[in-house]
mmCIF file of C-alpha atoms in Angstrom:
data_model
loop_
_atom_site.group_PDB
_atom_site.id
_atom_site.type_symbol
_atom_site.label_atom_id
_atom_site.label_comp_id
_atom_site.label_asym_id
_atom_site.label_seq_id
_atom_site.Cartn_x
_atom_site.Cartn_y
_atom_site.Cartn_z
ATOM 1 C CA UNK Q 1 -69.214 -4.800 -33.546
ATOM 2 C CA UNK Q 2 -66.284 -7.125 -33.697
ATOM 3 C CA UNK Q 3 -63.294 -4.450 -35.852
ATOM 4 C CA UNK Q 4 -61.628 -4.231 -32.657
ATOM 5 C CA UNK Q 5 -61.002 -7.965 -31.680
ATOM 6 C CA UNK Q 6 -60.675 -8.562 -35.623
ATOM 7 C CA UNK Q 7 -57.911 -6.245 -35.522
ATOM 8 C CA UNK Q 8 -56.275 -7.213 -32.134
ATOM 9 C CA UNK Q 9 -56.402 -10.962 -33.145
ATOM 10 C CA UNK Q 10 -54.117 -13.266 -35.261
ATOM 11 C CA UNK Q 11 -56.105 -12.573 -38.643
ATOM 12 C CA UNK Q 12 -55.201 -8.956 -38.395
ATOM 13 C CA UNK Q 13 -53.583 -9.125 -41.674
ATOM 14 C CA UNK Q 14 -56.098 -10.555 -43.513
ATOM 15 C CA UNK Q 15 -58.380 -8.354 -42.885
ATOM 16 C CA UNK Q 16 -59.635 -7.240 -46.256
ATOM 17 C CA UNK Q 17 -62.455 -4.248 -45.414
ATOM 18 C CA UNK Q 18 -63.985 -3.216 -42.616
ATOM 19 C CA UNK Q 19 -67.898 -2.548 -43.549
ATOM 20 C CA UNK Q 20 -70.133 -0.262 -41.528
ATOM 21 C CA UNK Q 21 -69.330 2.586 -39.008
ATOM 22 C CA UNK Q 22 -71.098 3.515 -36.081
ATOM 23 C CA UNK Q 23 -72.184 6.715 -34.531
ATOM 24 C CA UNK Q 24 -72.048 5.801 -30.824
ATOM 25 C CA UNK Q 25 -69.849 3.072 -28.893
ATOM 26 C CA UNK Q 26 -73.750 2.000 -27.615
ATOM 27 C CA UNK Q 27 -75.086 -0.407 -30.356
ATOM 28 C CA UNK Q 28 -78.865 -0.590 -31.649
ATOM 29 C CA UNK Q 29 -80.778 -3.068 -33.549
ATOM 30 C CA UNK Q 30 -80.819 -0.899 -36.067
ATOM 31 C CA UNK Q 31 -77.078 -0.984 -36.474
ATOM 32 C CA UNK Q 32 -77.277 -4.289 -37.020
ATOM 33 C CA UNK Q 33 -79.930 -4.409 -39.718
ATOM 34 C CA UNK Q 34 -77.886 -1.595 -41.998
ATOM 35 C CA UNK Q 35 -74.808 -3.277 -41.169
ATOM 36 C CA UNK Q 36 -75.641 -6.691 -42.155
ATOM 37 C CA UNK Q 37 -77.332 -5.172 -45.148
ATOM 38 C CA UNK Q 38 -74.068 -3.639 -46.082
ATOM 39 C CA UNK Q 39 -72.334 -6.409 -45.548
ATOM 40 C CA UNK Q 40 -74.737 -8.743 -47.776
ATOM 41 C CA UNK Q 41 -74.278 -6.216 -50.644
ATOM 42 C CA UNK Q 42 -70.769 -6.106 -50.147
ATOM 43 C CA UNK Q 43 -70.931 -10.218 -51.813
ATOM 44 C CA UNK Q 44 -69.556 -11.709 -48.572
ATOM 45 C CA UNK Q 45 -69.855 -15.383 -48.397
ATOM 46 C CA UNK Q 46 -70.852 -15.881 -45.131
ATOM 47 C CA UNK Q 47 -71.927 -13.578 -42.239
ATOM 48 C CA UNK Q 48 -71.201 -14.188 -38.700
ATOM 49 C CA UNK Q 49 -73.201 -12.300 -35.764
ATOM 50 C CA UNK Q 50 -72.491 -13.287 -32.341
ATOM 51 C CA UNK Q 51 -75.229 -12.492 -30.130
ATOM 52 C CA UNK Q 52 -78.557 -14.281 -29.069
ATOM 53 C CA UNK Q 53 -82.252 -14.502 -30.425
ATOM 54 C CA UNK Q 54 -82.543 -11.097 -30.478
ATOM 55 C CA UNK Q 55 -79.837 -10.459 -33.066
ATOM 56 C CA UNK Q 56 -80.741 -13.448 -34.591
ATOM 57 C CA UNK Q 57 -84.445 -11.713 -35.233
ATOM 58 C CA UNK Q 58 -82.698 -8.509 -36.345
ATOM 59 C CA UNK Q 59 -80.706 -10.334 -38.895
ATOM 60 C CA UNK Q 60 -84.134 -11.898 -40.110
ATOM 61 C CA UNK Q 61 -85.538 -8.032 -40.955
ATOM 62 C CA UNK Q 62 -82.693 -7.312 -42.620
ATOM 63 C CA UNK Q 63 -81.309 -9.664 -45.071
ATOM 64 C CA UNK Q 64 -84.066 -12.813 -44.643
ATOM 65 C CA UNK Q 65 -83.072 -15.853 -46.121
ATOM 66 C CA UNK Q 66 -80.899 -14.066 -49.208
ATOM 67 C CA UNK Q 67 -77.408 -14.750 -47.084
ATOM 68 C CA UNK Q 68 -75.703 -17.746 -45.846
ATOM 69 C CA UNK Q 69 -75.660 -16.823 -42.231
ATOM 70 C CA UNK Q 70 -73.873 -18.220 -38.841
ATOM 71 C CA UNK Q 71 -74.870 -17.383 -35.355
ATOM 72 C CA UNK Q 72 -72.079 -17.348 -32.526
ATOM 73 C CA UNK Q 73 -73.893 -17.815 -29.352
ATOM 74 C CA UNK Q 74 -73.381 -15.372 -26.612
ATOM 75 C CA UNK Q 75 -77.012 -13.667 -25.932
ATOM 76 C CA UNK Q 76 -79.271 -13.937 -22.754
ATOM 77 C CA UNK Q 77 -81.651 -16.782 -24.694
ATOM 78 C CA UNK Q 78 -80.458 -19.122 -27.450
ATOM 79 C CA UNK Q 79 -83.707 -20.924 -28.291
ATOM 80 C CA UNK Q 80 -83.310 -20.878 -32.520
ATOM 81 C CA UNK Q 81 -82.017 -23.429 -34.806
ATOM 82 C CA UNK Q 82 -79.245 -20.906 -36.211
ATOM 83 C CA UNK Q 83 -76.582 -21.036 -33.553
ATOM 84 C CA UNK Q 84 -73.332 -23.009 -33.620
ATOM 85 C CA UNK Q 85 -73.436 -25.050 -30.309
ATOM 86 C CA UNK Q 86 -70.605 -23.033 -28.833
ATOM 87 C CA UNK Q 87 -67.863 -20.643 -30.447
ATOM 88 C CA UNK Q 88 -65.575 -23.364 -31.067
ATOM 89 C CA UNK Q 89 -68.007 -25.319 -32.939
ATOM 90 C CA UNK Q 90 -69.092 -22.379 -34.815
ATOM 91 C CA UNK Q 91 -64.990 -21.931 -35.869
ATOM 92 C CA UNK Q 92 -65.126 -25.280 -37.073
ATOM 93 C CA UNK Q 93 -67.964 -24.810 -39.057
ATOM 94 C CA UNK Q 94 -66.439 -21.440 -40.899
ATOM 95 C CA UNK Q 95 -63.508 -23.590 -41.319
ATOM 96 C CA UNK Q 96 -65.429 -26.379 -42.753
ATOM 97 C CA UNK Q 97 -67.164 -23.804 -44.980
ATOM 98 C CA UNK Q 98 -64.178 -22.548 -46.146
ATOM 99 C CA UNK Q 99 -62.920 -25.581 -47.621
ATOM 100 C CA UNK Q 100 -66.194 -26.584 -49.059
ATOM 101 C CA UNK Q 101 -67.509 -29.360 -46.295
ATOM 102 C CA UNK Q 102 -70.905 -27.763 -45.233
ATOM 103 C CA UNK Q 103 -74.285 -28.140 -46.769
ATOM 104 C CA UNK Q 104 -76.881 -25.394 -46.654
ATOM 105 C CA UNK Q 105 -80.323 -25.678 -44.934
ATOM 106 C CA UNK Q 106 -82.936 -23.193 -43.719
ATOM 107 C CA UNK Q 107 -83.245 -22.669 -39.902
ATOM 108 C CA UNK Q 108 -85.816 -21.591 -37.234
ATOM 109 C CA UNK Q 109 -85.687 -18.465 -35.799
ATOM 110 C CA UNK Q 110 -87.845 -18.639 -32.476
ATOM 111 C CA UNK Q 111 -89.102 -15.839 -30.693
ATOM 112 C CA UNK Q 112 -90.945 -16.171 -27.287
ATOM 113 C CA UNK Q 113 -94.511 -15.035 -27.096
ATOM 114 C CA UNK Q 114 -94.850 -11.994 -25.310
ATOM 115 C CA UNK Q 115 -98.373 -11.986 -24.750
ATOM 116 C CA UNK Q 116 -98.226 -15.471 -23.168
ATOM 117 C CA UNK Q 117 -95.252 -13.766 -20.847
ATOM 118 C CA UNK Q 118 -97.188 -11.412 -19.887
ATOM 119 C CA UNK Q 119 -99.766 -13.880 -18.317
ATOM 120 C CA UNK Q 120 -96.430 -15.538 -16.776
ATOM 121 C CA UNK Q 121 -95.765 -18.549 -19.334
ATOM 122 C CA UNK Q 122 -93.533 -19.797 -21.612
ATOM 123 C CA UNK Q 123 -94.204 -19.880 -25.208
ATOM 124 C CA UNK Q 124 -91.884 -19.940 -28.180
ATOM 125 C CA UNK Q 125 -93.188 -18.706 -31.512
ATOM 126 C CA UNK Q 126 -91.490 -19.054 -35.432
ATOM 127 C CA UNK Q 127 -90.185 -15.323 -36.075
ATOM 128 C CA UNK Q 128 -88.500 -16.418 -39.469
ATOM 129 C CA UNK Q 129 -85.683 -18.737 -40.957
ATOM 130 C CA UNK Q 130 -82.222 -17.855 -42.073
ATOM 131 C CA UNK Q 131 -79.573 -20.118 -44.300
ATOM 132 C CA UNK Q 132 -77.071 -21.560 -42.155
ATOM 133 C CA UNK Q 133 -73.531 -23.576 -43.270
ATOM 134 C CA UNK Q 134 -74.686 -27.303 -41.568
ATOM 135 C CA UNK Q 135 -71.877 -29.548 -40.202
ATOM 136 C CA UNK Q 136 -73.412 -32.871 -38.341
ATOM 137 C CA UNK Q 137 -73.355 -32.195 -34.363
ATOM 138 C CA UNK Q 138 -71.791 -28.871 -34.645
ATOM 139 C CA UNK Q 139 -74.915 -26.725 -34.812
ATOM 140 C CA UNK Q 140 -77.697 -26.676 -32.456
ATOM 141 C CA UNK Q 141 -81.345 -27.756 -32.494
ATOM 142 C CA UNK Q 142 -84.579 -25.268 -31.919
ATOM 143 C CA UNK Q 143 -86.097 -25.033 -28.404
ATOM 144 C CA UNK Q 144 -89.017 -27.517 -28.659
ATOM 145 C CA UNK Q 145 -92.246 -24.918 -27.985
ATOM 146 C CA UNK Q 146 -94.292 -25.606 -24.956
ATOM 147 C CA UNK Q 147 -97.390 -27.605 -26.059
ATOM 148 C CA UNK Q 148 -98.932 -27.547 -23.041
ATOM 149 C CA UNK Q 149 -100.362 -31.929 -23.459
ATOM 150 C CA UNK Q 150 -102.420 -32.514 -20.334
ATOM 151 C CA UNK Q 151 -99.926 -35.734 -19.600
ATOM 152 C CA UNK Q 152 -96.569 -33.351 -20.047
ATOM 153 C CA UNK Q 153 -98.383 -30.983 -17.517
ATOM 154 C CA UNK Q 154 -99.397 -33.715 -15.019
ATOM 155 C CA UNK Q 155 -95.995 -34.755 -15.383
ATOM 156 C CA UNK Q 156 -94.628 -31.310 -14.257
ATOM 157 C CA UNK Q 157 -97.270 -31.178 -11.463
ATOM 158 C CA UNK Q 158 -95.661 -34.652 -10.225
ATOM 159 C CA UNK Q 159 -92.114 -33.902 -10.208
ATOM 160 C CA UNK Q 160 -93.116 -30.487 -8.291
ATOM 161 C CA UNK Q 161 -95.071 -32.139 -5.679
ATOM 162 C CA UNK Q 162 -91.858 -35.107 -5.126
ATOM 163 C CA UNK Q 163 -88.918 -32.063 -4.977
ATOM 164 C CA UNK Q 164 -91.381 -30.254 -2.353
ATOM 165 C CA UNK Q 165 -91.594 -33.313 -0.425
ATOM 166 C CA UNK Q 166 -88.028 -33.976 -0.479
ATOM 167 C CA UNK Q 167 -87.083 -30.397 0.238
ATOM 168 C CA UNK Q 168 -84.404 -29.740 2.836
ATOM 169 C CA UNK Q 169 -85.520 -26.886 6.330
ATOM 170 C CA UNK Q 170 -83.122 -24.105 6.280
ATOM 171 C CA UNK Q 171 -82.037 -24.879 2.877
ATOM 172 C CA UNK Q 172 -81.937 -22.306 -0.120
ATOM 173 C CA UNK Q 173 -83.218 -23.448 -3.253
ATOM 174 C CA UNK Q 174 -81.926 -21.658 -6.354
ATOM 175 C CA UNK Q 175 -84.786 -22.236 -9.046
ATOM 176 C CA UNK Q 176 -84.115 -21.998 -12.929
ATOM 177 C CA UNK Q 177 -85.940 -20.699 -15.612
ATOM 178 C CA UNK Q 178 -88.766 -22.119 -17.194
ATOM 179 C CA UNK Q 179 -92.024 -23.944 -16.670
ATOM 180 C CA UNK Q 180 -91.152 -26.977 -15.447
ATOM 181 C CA UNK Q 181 -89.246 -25.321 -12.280
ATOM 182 C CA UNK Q 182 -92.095 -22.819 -12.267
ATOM 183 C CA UNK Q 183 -94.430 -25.729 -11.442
ATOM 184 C CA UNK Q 184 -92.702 -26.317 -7.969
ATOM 185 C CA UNK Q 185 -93.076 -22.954 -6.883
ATOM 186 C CA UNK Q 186 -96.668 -23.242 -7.592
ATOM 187 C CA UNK Q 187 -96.626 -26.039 -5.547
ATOM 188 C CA UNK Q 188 -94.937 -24.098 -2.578
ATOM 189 C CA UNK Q 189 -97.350 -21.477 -3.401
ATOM 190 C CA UNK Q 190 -95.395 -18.862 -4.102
ATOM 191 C CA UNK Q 191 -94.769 -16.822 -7.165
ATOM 192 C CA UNK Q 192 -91.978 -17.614 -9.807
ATOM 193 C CA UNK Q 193 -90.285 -15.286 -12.617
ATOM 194 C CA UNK Q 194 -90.661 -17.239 -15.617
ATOM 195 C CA UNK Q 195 -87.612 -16.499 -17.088
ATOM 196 C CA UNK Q 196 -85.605 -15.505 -14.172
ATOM 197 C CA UNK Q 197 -83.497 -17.017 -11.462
ATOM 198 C CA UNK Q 198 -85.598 -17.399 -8.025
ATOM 199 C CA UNK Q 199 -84.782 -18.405 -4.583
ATOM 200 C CA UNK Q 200 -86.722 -19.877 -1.810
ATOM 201 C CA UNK Q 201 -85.377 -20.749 2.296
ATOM 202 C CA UNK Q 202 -88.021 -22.531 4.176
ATOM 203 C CA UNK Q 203 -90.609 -22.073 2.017
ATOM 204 C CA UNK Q 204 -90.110 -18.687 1.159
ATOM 205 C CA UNK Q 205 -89.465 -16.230 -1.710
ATOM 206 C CA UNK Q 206 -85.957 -14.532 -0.284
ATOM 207 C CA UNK Q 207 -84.425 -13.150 -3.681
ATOM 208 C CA UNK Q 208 -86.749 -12.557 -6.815
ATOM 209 C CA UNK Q 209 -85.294 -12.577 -10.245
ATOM 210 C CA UNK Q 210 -81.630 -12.666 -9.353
ATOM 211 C CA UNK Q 211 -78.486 -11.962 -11.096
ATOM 212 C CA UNK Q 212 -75.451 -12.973 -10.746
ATOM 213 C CA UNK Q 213 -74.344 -10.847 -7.824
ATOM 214 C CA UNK Q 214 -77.784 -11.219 -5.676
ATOM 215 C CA UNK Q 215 -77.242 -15.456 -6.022
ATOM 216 C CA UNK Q 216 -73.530 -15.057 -4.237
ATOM 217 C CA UNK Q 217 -74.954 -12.858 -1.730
ATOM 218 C CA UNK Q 218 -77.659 -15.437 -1.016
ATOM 219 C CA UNK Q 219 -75.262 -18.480 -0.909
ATOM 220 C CA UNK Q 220 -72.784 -16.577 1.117
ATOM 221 C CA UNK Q 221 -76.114 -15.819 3.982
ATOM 222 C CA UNK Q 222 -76.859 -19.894 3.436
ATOM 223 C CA UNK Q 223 -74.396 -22.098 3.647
ATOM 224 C CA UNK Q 224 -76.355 -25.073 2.581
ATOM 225 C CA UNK Q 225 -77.896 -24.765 -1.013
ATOM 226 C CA UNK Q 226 -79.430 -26.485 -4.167
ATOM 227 C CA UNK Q 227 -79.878 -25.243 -7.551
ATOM 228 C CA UNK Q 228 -82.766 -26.903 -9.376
ATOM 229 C CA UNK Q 229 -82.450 -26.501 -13.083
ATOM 230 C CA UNK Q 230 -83.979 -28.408 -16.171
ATOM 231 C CA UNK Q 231 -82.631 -29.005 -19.409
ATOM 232 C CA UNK Q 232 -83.733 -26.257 -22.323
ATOM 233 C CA UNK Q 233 -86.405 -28.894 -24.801
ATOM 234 C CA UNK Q 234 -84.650 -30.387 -27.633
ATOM 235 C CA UNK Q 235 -81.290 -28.395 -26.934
ATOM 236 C CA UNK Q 236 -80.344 -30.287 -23.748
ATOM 237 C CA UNK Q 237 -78.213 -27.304 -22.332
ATOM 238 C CA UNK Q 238 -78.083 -27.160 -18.699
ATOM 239 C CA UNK Q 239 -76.302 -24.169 -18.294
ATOM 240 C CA UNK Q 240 -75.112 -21.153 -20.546
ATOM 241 C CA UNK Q 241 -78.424 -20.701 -22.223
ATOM 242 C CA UNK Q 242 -80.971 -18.343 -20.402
ATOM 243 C CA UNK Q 243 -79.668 -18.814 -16.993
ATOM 244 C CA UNK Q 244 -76.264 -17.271 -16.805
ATOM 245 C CA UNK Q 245 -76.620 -15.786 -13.981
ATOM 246 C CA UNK Q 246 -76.055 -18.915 -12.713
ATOM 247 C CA UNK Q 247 -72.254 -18.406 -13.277
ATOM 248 C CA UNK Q 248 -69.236 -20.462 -13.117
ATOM 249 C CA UNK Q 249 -68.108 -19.163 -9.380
ATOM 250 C CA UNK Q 250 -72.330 -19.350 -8.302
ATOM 251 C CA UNK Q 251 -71.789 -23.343 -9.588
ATOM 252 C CA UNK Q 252 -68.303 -23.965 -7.729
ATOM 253 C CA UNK Q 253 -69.813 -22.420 -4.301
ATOM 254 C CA UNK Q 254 -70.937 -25.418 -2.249
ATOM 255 C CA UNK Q 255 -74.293 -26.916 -3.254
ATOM 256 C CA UNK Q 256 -76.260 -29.937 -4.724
ATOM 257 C CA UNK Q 257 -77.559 -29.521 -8.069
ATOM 258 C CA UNK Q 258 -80.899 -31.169 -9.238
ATOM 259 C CA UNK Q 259 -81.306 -31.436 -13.005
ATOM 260 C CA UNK Q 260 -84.959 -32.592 -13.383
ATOM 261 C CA UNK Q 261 -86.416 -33.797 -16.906
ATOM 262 C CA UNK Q 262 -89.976 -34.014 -18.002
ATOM 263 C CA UNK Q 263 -90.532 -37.187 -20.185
ATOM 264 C CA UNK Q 264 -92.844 -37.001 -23.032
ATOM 265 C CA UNK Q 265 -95.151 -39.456 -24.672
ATOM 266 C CA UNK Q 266 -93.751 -41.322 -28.039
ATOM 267 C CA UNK Q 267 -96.485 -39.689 -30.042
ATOM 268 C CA UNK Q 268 -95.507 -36.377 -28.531
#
């Protein structure tokens, strides 16, 4: 749980304690919770996790809001308020801390709704709040929950309807994550995972829930692709947060990328 980079890195020698020990190389939640615990009692000044919502939720059970906290992003989903934007930002921040530049304010920790998963949609729901060192730009905002306005979903239901128009024969369409994405493949008529990666040829469901692997295998059988992704609400990330499968060398193949937005109303 990060001794053995600490210990390979540059800051070997200032290492001062290592807190914890572990019975298996295989990590739980719970080992998380009793570390962090042991850490908080141990009067550290700030703890670091690296990990995604999950961890972030586990961190929540265990300490609360009694510890100045710091999430490195590097889970599956990154929808809460208490991750730097990236781990260079979140270096700058501990750096910042150190010398006495952050404030201190309470973030969201989201969680999504499994019950409204489970009847296929996309709902993000407060789990908790931690305390998090603040530098301006440097740490990221919470997913904006799904609200579900009639206009934002007509809106969805338009752009769907103008990318199935404008789609391509023998062309394989890579779709994202989320609802707005989700909406087209309604439109096609065909079933999409919520929060997986999808593909459709010619109107057609060829790869369900991909991974990394089953995308290159698909893009290798097409030559002629487009990846249709949408920004993450009030994050703006296009890429990196809960669609890595879309990787670097998926990205670089040969393709046409579609990043579609759904305006909202000023009141919204």
């Amino acid at each position: 749980m990060g001794e053995r980079v600490a210990k390979k890195s540059k800051h070997r020698d200032n290492i001062v304690k290592v807190v914890g020990s572990l019975e298996s190389e295989r990590t739980t939640a719970e080992d998380t919770k009793r570390i962090a615990k042991q850490m908080m009692e141990e009067g550290v000044d700030l703890l670091v996790f690296v990990g995604g919502d999950g961890t972030a939720r586990d961190i929540v059970d265990a300490i609360d809001q009694k510890q100045l906290t710091l999430g490195i992003p590097s889970g599956v989903k990154m929808y809460s308020a208490v991750f730097a934007v990236n781990p260079t930002a979140a270096a700058r921040i501990v750096e910042a801390f150190a010398e006495g530049r952050t404030t201190e304010t309470l973030a969201e920790v989201l969680d999504i709704d499994e019950e409204a998963y489970r009847r296929n949609e996309l709902k993000v729901r407060l789990y908790g709040y931690l305390k998090i060192p603040v530098v301006t730009g440097l740490v990221q905002a919470s997913k904006e929950p799904s609200v579900g306005l009639e206009e934002e979903e007509e809106n969805k239901k338009a752009i769907a309807r103008r990318i199935v128009e404008e789609m391509e024969p023998d062309t394989l369409y890579i779709l994202g994550a989320g609802t707005t994405v989700k909406a087209i493949a309604d439109e096609l008529g065909v079933e999409k995972t919520l929060l997986g990666i999808d593909a459709v040829y010619n109107g057609k469901v060829v790869g369900k829930d991909l991974d990394e692997k089953g995308i290159l295998e698909l893009l290798r059988k097409y030559p002629k692709a487009k990846i249709i992704v949408t920004p993450i609400g009030g994050q703006g990330f296009i890429f990196g947060r809960g669609n890595q499968q879309i990787s670097p060398e998926v990205i670089t193949f040969q393709y046409m990328l579609l990043v579609l937005k759904v305006r909202r109303t000023p009141s919204d």
